[in-house]
XYZ file of C-alpha atoms in Angstrom:
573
model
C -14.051 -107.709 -104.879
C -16.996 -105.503 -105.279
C -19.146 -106.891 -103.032
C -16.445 -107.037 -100.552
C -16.137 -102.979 -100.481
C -19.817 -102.971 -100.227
C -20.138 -105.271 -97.218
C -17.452 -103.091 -95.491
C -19.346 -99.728 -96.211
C -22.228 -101.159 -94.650
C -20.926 -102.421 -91.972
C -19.649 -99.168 -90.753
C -22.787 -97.727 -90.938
C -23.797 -99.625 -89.041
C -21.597 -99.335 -85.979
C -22.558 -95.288 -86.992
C -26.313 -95.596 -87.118
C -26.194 -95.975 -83.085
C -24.613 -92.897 -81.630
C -26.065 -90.927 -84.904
C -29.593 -91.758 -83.005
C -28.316 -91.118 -79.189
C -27.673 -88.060 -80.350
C -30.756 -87.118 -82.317
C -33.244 -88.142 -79.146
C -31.778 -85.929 -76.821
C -31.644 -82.947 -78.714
C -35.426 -83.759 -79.270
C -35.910 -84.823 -75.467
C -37.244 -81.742 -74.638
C -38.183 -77.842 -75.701
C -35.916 -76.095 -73.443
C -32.512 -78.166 -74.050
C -29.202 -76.708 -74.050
C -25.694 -77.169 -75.175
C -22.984 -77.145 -73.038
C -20.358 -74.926 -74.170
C -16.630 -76.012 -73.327
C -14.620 -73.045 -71.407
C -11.534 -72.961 -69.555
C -13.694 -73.523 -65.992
C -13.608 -77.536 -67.191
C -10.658 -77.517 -65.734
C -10.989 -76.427 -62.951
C -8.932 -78.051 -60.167
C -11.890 -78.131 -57.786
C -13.115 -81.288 -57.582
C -17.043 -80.266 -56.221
C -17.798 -78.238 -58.897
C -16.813 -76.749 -62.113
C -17.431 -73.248 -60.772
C -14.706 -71.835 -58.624
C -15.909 -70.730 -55.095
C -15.785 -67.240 -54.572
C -13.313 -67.424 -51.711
C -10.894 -69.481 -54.007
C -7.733 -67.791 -54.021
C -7.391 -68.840 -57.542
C -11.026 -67.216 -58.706
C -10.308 -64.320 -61.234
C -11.235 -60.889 -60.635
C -14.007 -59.180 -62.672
C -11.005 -56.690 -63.908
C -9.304 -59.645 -64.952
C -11.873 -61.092 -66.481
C -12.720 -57.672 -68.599
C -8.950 -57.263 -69.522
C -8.513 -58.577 -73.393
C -4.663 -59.622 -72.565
C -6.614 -62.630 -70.450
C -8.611 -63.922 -73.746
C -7.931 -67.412 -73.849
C -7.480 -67.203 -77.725
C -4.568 -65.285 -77.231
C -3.046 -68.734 -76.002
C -3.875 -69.739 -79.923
C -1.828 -66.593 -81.681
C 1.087 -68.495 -82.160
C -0.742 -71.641 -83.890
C -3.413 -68.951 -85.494
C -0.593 -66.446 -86.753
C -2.444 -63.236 -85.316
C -3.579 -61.968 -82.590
C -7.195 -60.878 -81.530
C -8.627 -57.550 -82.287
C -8.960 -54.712 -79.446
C -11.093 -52.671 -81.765
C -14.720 -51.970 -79.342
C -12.539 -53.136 -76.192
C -13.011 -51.152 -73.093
C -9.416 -50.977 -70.966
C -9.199 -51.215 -67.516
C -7.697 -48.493 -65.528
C -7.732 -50.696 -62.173
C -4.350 -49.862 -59.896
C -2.803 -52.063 -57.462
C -2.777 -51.655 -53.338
C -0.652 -48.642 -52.378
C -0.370 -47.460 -55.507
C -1.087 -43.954 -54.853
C 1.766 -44.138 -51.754
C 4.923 -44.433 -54.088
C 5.122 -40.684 -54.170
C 2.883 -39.073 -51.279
C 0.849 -40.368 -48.460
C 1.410 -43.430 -46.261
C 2.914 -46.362 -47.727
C 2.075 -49.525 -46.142
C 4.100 -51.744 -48.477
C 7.521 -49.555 -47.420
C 8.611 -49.064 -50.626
C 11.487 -46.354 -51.660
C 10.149 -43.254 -52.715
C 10.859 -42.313 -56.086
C 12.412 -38.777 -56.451
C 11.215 -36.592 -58.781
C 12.431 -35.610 -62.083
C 13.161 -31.848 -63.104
C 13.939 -29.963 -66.421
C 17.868 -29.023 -66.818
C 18.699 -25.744 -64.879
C 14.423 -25.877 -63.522
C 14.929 -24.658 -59.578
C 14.311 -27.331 -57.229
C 12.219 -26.362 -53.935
C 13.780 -25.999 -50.797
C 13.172 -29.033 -48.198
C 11.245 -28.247 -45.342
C 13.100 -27.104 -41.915
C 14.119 -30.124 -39.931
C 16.688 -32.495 -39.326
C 19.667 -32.770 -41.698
C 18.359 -29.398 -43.619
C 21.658 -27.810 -44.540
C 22.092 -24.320 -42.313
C 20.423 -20.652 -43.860
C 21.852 -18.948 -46.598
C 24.206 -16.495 -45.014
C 22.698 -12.514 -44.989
C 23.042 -10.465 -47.630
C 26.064 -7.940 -47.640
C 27.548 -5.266 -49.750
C 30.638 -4.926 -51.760
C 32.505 -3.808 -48.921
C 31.241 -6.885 -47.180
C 29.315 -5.192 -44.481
C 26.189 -6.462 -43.275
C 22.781 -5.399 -44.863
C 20.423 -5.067 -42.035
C 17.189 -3.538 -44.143
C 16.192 -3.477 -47.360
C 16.368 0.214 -48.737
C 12.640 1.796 -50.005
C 14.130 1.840 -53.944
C 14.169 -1.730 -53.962
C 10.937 -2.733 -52.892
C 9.268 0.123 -55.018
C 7.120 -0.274 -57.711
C 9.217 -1.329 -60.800
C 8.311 -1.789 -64.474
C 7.913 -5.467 -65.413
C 10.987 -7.491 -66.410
C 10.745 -9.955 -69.363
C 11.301 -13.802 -67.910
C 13.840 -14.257 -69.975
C 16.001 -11.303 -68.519
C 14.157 -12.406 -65.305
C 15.709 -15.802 -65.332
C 11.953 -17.317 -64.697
C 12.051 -18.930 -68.075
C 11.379 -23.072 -67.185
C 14.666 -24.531 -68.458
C 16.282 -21.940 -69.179
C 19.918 -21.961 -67.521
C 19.888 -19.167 -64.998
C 21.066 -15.468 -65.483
C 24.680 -14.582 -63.422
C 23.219 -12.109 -61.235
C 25.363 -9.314 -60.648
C 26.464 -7.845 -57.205
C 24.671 -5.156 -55.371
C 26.304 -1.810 -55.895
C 26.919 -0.396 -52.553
C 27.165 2.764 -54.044
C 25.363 3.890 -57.195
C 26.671 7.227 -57.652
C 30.093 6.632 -56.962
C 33.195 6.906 -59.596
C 33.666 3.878 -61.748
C 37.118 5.395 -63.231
C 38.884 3.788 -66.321
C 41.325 1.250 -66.979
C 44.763 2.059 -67.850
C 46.245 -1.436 -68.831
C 46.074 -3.261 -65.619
C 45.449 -0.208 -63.410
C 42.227 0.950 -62.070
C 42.569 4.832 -62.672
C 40.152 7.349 -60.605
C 39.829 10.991 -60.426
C 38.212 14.169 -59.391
C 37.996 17.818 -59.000
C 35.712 19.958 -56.306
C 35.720 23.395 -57.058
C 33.805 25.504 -53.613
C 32.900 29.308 -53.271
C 32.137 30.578 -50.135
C 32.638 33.364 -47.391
C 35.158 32.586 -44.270
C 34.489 35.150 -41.479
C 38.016 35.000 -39.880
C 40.573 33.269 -42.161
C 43.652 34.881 -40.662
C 42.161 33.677 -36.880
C 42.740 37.073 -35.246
C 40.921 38.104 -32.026
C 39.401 40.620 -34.116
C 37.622 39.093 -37.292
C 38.463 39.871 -40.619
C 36.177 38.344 -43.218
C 36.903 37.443 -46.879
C 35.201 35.386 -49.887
C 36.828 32.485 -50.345
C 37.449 29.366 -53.164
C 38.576 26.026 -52.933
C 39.813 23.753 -55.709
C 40.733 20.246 -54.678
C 42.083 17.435 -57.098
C 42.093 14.200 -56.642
C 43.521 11.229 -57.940
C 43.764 7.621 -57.569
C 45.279 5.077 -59.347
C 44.804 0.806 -58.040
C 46.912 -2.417 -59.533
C 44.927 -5.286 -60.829
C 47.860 -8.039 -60.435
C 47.200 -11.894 -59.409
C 50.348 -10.895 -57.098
C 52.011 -8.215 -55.829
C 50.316 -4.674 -55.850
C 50.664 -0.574 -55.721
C 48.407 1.991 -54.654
C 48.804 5.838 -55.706
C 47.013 8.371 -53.693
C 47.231 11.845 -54.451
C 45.129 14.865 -52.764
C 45.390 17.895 -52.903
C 43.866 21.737 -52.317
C 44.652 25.508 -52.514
C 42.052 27.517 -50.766
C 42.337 31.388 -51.799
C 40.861 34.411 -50.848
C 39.877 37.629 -53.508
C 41.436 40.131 -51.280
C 44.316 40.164 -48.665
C 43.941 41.498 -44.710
C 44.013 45.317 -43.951
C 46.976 46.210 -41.409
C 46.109 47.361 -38.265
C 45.629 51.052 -38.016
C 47.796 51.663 -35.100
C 50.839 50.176 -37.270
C 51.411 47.204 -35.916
C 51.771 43.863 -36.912
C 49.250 41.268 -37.525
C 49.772 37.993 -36.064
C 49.024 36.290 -39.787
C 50.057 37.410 -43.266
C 48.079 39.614 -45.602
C 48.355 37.138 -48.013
C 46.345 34.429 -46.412
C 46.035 31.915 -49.453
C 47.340 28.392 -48.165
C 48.233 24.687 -50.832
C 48.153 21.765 -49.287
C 48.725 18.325 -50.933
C 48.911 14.822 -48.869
C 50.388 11.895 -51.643
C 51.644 8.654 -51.157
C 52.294 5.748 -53.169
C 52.334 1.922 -51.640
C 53.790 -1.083 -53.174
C 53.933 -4.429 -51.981
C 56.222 -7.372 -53.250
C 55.476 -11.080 -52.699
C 58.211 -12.971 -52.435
C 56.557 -15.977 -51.657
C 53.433 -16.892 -49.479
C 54.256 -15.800 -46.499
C 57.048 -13.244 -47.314
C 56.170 -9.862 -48.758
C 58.793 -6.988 -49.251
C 56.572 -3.699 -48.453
C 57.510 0.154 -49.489
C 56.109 3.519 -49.154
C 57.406 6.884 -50.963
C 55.043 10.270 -48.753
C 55.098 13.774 -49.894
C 53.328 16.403 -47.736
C 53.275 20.357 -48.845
C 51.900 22.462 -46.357
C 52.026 25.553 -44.427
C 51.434 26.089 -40.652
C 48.362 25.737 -39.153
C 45.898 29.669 -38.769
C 46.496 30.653 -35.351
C 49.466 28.719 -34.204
C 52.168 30.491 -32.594
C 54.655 29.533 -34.927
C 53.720 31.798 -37.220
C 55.474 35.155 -36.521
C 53.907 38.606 -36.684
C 54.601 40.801 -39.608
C 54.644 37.848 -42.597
C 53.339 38.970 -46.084
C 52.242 35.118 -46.799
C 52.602 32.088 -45.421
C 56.124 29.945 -45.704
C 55.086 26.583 -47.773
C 56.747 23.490 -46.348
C 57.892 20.109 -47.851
C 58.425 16.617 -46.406
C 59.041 13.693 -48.592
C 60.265 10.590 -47.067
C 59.983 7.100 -47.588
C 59.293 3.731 -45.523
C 61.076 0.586 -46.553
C 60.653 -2.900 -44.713
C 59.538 -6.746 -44.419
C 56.280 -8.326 -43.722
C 56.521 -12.412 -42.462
C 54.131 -14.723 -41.250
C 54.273 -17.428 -39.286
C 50.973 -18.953 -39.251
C 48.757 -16.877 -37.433
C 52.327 -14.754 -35.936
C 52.499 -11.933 -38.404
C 56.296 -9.921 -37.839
C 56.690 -6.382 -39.734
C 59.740 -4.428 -39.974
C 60.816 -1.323 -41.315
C 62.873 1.987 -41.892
C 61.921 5.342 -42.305
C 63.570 8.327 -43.603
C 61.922 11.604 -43.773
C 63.104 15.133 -44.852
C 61.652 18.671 -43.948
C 62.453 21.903 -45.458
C 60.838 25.441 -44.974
C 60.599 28.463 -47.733
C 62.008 31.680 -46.224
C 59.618 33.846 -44.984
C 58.654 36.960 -46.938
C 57.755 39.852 -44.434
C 55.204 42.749 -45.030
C 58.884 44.961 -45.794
C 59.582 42.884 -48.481
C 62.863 41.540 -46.589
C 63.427 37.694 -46.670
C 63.683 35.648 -42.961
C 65.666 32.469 -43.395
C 63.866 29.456 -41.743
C 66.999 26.791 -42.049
C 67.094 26.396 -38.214
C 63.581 24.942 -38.539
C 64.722 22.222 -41.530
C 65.619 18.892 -40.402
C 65.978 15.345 -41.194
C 64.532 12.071 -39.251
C 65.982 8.262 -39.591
C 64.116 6.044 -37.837
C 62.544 2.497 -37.476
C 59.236 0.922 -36.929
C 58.581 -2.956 -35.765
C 55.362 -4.733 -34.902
C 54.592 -8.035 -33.740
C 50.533 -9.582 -33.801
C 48.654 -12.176 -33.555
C 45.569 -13.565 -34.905
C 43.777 -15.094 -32.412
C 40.716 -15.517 -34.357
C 39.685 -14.047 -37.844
C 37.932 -11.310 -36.062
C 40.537 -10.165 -33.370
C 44.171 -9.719 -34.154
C 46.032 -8.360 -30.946
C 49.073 -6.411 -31.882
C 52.462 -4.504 -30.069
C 54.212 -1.315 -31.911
C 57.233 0.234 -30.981
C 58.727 3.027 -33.460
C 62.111 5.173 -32.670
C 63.896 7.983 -34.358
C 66.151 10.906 -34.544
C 65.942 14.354 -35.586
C 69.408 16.194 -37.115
C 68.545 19.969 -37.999
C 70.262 21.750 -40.609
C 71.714 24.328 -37.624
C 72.912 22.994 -34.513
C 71.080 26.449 -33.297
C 67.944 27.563 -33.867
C 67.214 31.394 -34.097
C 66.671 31.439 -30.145
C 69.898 29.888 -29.663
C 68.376 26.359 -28.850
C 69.855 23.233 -29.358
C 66.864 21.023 -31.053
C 68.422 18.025 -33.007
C 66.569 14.667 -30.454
C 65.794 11.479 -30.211
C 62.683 9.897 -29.586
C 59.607 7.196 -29.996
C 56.605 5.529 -28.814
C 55.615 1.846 -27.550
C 51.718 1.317 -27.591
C 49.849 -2.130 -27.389
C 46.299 -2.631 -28.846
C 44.057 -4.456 -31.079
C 42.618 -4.640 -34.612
C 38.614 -6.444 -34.521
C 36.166 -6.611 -36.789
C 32.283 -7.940 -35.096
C 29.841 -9.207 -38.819
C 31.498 -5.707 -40.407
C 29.052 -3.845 -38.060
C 31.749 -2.478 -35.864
C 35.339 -2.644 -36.856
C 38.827 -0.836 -36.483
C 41.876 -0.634 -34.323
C 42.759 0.549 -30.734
C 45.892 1.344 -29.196
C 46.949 2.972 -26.024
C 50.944 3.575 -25.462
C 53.552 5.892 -24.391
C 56.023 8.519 -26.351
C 58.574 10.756 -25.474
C 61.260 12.746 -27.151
C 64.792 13.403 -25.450
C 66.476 17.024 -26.657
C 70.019 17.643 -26.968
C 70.143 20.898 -25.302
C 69.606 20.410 -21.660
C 67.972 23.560 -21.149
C 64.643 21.948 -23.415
C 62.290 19.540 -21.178
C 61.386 16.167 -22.021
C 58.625 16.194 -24.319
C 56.361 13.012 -23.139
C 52.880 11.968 -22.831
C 50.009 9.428 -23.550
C 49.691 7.941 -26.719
C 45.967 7.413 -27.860
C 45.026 5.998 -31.144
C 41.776 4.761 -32.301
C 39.663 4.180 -35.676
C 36.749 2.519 -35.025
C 33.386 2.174 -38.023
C 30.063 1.184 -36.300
C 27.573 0.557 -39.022
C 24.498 1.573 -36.884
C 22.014 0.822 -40.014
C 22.256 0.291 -43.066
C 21.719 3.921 -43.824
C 23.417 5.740 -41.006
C 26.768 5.173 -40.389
C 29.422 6.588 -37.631
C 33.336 6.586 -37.124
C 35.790 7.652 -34.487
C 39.195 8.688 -35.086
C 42.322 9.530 -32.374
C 45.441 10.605 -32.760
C 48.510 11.701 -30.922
C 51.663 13.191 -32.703
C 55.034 15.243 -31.130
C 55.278 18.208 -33.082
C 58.294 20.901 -33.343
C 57.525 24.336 -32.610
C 59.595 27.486 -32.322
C 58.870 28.793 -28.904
C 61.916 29.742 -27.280
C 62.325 27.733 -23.783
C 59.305 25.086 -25.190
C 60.509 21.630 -25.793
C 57.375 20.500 -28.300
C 54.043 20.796 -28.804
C 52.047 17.204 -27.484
C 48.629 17.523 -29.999
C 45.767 15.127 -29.765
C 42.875 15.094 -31.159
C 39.137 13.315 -31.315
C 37.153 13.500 -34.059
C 32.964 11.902 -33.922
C 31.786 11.864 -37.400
C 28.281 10.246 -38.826
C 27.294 9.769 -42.554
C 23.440 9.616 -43.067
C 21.434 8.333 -46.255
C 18.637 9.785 -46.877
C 18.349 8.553 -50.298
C 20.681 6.830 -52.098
C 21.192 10.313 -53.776
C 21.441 13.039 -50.580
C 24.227 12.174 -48.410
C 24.237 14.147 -44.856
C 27.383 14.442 -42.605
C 27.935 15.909 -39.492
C 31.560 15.827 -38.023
C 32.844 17.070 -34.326
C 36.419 17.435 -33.348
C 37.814 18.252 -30.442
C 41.779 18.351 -29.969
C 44.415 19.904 -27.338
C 47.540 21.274 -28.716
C 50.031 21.307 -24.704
C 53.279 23.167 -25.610
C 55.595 21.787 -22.953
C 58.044 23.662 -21.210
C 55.342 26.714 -21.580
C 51.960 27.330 -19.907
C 50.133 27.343 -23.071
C 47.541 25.076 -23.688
C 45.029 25.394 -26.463
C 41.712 23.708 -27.046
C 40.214 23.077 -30.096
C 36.681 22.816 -31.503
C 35.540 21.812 -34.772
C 31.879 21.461 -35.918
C 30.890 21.566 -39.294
C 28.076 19.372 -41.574
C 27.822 18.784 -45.279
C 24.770 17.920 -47.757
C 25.415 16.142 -50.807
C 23.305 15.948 -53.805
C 24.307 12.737 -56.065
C 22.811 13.759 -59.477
C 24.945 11.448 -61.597
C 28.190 9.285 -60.976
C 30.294 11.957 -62.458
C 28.073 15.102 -60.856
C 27.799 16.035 -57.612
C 26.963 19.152 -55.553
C 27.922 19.352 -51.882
C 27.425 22.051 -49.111
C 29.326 22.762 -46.157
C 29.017 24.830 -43.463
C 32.064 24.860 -40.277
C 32.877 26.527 -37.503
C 36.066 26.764 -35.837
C 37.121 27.931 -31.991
C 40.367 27.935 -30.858
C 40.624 28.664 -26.831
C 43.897 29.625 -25.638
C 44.999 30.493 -22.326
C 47.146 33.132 -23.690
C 45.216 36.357 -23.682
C 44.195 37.508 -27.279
C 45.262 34.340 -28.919
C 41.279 33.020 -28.755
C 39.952 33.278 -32.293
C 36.580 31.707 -33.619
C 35.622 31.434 -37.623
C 32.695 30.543 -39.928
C 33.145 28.912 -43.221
C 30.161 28.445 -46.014
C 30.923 27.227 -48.805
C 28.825 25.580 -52.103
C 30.597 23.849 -55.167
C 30.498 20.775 -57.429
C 32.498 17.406 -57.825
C 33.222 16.164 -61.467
C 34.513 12.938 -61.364
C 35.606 9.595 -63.389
């Protein structure tokens, strides 16, 4: 058994001994042999050679060639258990075709753009001007919602630096609610009384008048004016009321001297004159389209300088009261809007104290109205809203006589047509043109009739200079004995200029006839006066004014002309 194992190691050897020596001889065949190394090219699929042709579409790049992830012992991680180091390995950095396109630039592949990412709140730039770009932000414009043409100097001055963060420039950062422009920085900001918005002033003036009484010959005085104001605005989701009180007593230090011949002046000694305008308006919705509307009016006055129904020989004015009241409905049907309403209104006089000391009663001039008011308009389009008016009443005095034996209880009204527009808030208002009349019971008293002009028109001319235009046409009662009424009208021009934000200028112009029918009189009125205000804080102001007054009658010695200057302050809240 031995020599069997023996003859079958030798054996084998010597099937070995052959290749063993194939191999030795050409290793030692010559100096320069080589090995040949087995690579993945051995396997090529070309058949010609084992190097791939450079135009092979199957050839590998130099980049892929560099790139570790193409090692060929990476195919061996799973049977080694690991994968091959990177540590020394240069990485490529090579990009496809049209890689640089996906966000700018042609793209020749016509891929999607991708969009681009921003922070929360970060501002995104505006797309350029072209099709489908969404329309211009709309212009800037003030509280009041007119239109801001310029930007004033204060804004664009030179400013001390604003922290981002109160800037709103922080990247990020949500953005600061900016607050509205104030229109007007020195004007009241008032106080809140629950849900009321509560304001209120006080201008006290000192000045010199040159012919208070308005007598053809002048009789100067100093004067002082002291004018309170208040106003009080709801705050409701629904429903509302407005209060608006004014009023003013302007006094003189020293009364008019008698006239040396004895006789009597055609205005009291006692020239000091209140006068208060108040009304409060409150509206009721019933539902959308249905509002219940009311007004409660209080004037106190006296009778105008200069007017002929003040009688010679008074020691002071007679003070006057009438407090009325307008009830009525406001419904809309769509763009038809229908308003309704009465009015009643009550006048009484004082009795006149004469330079005697005797009382004059003034009953006969006391009297009552009752009327009603309709009108009927139409919104055509948000910026013109044609309307129709017609109002009638009737007057019941106290005495069926008046102290000339006259007869003056009537009846009377006015029909006008016009329009209400408003053009971007740089011109806006209303217009009307019309007709009124007033028929008197006593037959012996004309017809008192005449055109009816009414107008208030704002043109914003810039955004610092600003003018309005105001008409106005009223039937008035006078005391004349054979004269039916007095037909006043008057025009009044008036522009507000801004200098700064802080000096105000206004100059005003009025111009009015007062045509007392049944009589020849006719007087003409003229009014130009101008005002500088000085803004030094919301709550302090100081204003100017200078006026002057002519009143041009064709009654000889009823002409009178007067200059007022006066200088004071405003306090208000």
């Amino acid at each position: 058994m031995g020599r069997g194992r023996a003859r079958g190691r030798a054996g084998r050897a010597r099937y070995l001994r052959a290749p063993v020596v194939c191999l030795a001889a050409l290793a030692l065949s010559g100096p320069f042999a080589q090995a040949q190394t087995v690579t993945p090219d051995l396997f090529s699929p070309s058949r010609t050679t084992q190097v791939a042709p450079p135009d092979s579409p199957l050839r590998r790049t130099a980049a892929e060639l560099a790139d570790p992830l193409n090692d060929p012992r990476l195919r061996d991680r799973d049977r080694d258990g690991r994968a091959p180091s990177r540590i020394g390995q240069v990485p490529s950095y090579g990009l496809p075709a049209a890689n640089g396109a996906s966000t700018s630039g042609y793209d020749s592949l016509n891929r999607k753009r991708q969009q681009p990412k921003y922070y929360p709140a970060q501002a995104r730039p505006k797309p350029p001007p072209g099709r489908g770009t969404p329309p211009p932000a709309p212009p800037p414009r003030t509280l009041a919602g007119q239109l801001r043409l310029s930007i004033p100097p204060s804004e664009t001055a030179n400013k001390p630096p604003v922290p981002p963060a109160m800037a709103g420039n922080v990247v990020g950062q949500p953005p600061r609610k900016r607050l509205k422009v104030d229109d007007d920085p020195f004007g009241a900001v008032g106080d809140y009384a629950g849900s009321f918005l509560i304001k209120s002033a006080v201008e006290l003036s000192a000045g010199y008048e040159t012919n208070p009484g308005r007598l053809s010959v002048p009789q100067g005085s100093p004067t002082y004016v002291i004018a309170p104001e208040f106003l009080a605005v709801s705050n409701w989701e629904r429903h509302a009321l407005v209060a608006d009180l004014r009023g003013s007593f302007t006094g003189y230090t020293q009364n008019l001297t008698p006239n040396a011949d004895g006789t009597a002046l055609s205005a009291p000694l006692d020239i000091d004159r209140p006068n208060f305008i108040g009304h409060i308006d409150g509206r009721l919705d019933v539902t959308r389209d249905t509002r219940l509307m009311g007004q409660a009016r209080l004037l106190v006055s006296t009778d105008i300088p200069g007017s002929p129904n003040v009688p010679a020989g008074l020691a002071k004015y007679p003070i006057y009261t009438t407090v009325g009241g307008t009830f009525g409905v406001d419904q809309n049907f769509n763009r038809l809007q229908v308003s309704a309403g009465a009015t009643v209104d009550r006048t009484d006089y004082q009795w006149s104290r004469l330079t005697d000391g005797s009382l004059d009663s003034n009953d006969d001039r006391n009297f009552s109205q009752y009327g009603g008011v309709a009108r009927v308009s139409y919104e055509v389009n948000p910026a013109v809203k044609p309307f129709v008016e017609i109002q009638g009443d009737s007057r019941v005095h106290d005495l069926r006589l008046d102290r000339s034996g006259f007869a003056r209880d009537s009846v009377g009204g006015y029909a006008k047509a016009g329009s209400s527009f408003e053009f971007s808030r740089l011109l806006f208002g209303e217009v009307s043109i019309g007709y009124a009349a007033r028929n008197y019971q006593d037959p012996r008293l004309n017809r008192l009739d005449g055109l009816l002009t009414t107008a208030s028109l704002t043109w914003t001319a810039t955004p610092l200079t600003t003018a309005k235009f105001y008409s106005d046409t009223q039937l008035a009662e006078t005391t004349l004995p054979g004269t039916s009424g007095v037909l006043a009208r008057t025009y009044t021009v008036e522009v507000d200029h801004d200098f700064r934000r802080w000096l105000t200028a206004i100059g005003r112009f009025t111009y009015g006839t007062l045509d007392y029918q049944g009589d020849n009189r006719l007087d003409k009125i003229y009014s130009l006066s101008g005002d500088l205000i000085y803004k030094m804080t919301r709550s302090l102001w100081i204003k100017g004014t200078v006026r002057h007054d002519i009143l041009d009658s064709n009654v000889p010695g009823s002409s009178s002309q007067s200059t007022v200057m006066l200088l004071g302050v405003r306090v208000q809240n």
